[in-house]
PDB file of C-alpha atoms in Angstrom:
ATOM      1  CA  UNK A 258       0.000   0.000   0.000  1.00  0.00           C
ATOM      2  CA  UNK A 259       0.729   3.459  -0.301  1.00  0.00           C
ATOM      3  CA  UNK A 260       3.304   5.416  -3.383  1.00  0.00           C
ATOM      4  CA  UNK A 261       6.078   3.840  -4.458  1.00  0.00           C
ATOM      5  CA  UNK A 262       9.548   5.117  -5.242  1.00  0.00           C
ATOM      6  CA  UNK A 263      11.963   3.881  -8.157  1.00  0.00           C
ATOM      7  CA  UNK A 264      15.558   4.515  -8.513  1.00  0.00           C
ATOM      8  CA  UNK A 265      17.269   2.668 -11.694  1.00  0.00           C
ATOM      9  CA  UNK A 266      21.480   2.095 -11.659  1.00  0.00           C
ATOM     10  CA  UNK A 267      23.372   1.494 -14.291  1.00  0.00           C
ATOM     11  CA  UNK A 268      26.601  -0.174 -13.543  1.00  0.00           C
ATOM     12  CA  UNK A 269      26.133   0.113  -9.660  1.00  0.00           C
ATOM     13  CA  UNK A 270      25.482   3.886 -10.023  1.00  0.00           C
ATOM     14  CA  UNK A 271      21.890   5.414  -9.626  1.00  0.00           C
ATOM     15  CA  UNK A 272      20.886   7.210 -13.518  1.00  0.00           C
ATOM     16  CA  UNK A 273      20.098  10.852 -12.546  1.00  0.00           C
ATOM     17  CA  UNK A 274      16.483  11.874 -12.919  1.00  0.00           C
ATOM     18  CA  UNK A 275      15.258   7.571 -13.819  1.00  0.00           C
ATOM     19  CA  UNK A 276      12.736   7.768 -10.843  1.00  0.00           C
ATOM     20  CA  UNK A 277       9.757   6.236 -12.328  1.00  0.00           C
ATOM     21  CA  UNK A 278       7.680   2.487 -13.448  1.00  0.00           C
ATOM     22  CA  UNK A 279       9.664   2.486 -16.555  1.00  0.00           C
ATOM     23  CA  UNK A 280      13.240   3.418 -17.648  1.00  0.00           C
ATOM     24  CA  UNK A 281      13.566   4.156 -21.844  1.00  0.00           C
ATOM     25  CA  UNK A 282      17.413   4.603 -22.328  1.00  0.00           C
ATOM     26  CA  UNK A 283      19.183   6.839 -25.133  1.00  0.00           C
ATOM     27  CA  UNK A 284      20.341   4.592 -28.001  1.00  0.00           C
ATOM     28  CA  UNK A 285      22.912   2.163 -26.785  1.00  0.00           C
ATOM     29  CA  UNK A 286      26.269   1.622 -29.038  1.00  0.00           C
ATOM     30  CA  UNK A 287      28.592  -1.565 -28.928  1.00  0.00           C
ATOM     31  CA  UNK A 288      30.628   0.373 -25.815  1.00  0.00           C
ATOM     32  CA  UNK A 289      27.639  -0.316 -23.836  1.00  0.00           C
ATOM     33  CA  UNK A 290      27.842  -3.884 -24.662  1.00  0.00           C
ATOM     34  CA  UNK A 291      27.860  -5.667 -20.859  1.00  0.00           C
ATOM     35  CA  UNK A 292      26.117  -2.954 -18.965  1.00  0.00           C
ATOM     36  CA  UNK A 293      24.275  -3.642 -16.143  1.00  0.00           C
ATOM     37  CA  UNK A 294      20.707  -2.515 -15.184  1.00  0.00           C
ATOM     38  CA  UNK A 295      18.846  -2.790 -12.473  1.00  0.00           C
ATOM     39  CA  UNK A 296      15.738  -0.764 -10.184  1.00  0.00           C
ATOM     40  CA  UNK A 297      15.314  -0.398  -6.441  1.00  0.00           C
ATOM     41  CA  UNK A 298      11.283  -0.130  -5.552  1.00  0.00           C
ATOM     42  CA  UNK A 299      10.610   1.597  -2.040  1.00  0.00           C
ATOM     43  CA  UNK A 300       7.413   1.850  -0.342  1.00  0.00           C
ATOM     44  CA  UNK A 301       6.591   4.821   1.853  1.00  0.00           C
ATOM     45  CA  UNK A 302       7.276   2.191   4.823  1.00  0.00           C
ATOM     46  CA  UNK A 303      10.664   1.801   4.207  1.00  0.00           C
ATOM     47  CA  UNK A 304      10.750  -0.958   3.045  1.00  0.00           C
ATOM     48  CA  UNK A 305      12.250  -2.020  -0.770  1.00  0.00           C
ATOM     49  CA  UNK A 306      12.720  -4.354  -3.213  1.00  0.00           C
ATOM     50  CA  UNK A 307      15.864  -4.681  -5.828  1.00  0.00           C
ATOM     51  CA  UNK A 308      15.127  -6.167  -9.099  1.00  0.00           C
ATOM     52  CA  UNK A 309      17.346  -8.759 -10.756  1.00  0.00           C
ATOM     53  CA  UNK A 310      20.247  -7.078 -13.121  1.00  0.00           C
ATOM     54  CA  UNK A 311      19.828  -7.183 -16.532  1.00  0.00           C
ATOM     55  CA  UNK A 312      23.029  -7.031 -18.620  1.00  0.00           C
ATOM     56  CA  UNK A 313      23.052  -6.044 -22.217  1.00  0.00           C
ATOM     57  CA  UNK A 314      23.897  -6.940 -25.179  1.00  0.00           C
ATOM     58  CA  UNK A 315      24.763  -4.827 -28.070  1.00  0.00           C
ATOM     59  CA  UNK A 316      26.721  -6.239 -31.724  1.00  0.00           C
ATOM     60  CA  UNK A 317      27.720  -4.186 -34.420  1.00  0.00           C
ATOM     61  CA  UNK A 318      25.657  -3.565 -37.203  1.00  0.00           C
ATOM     62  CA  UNK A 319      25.886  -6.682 -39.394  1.00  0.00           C
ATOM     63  CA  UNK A 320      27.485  -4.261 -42.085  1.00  0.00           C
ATOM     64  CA  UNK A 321      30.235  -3.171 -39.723  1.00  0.00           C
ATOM     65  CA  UNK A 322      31.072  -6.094 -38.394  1.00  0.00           C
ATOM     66  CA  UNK A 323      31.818  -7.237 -41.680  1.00  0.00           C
ATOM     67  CA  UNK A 324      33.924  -5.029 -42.527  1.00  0.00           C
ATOM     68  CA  UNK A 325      35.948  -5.314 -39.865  1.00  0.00           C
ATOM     69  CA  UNK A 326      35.927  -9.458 -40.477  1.00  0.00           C
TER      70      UNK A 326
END
C-alpha cells in the first residue's frame, strides 16, 4: 500500500532523474555492450525491493562487423 519510489542504476550507479515504473534509455552503441541494469522499488514504509540485473547486449551492425571481419 501506499506510493512507491523507483531509482534505476546502471553499472552500480543510480541514472540521474530515472525515478519512475519504466526506464527508456538513449540509443545504446557496442561500448555499452555488458552494462548492467537494475531498479530499487521503495514503499513509503521503508521498506524495498531490488530487481534482478539485466546485462546487455549490443553487436555491431551486421554491415560493420563485416567489414571489420
Amino acid at each position: 500500500t501506499g506510493a512507491l519510489g523507483y531509482q534505476w542504476w546502471r553499472d552500480g550507479a543510480p541514472i540521474a532523474g530515472a525515478t519512475g515504473a519504466t526506464y527508456t534509455s538513449a540509443s545504446l552503441t557496442t561500448a555499452d555492450d555488458g552494462a548492467a541494469f537494475l531498479v530499487v522499488v521503495s514503499d513509503t514504509y521503508g521498506g524495498s525491493v531490488t530487481s534482478a540485473t539485466a546485462h546487455v547486449t549490443v553487436r555491431p551492425e551486421l554491415a560493420t562487423w563485416l567489414v571489420a571481419h
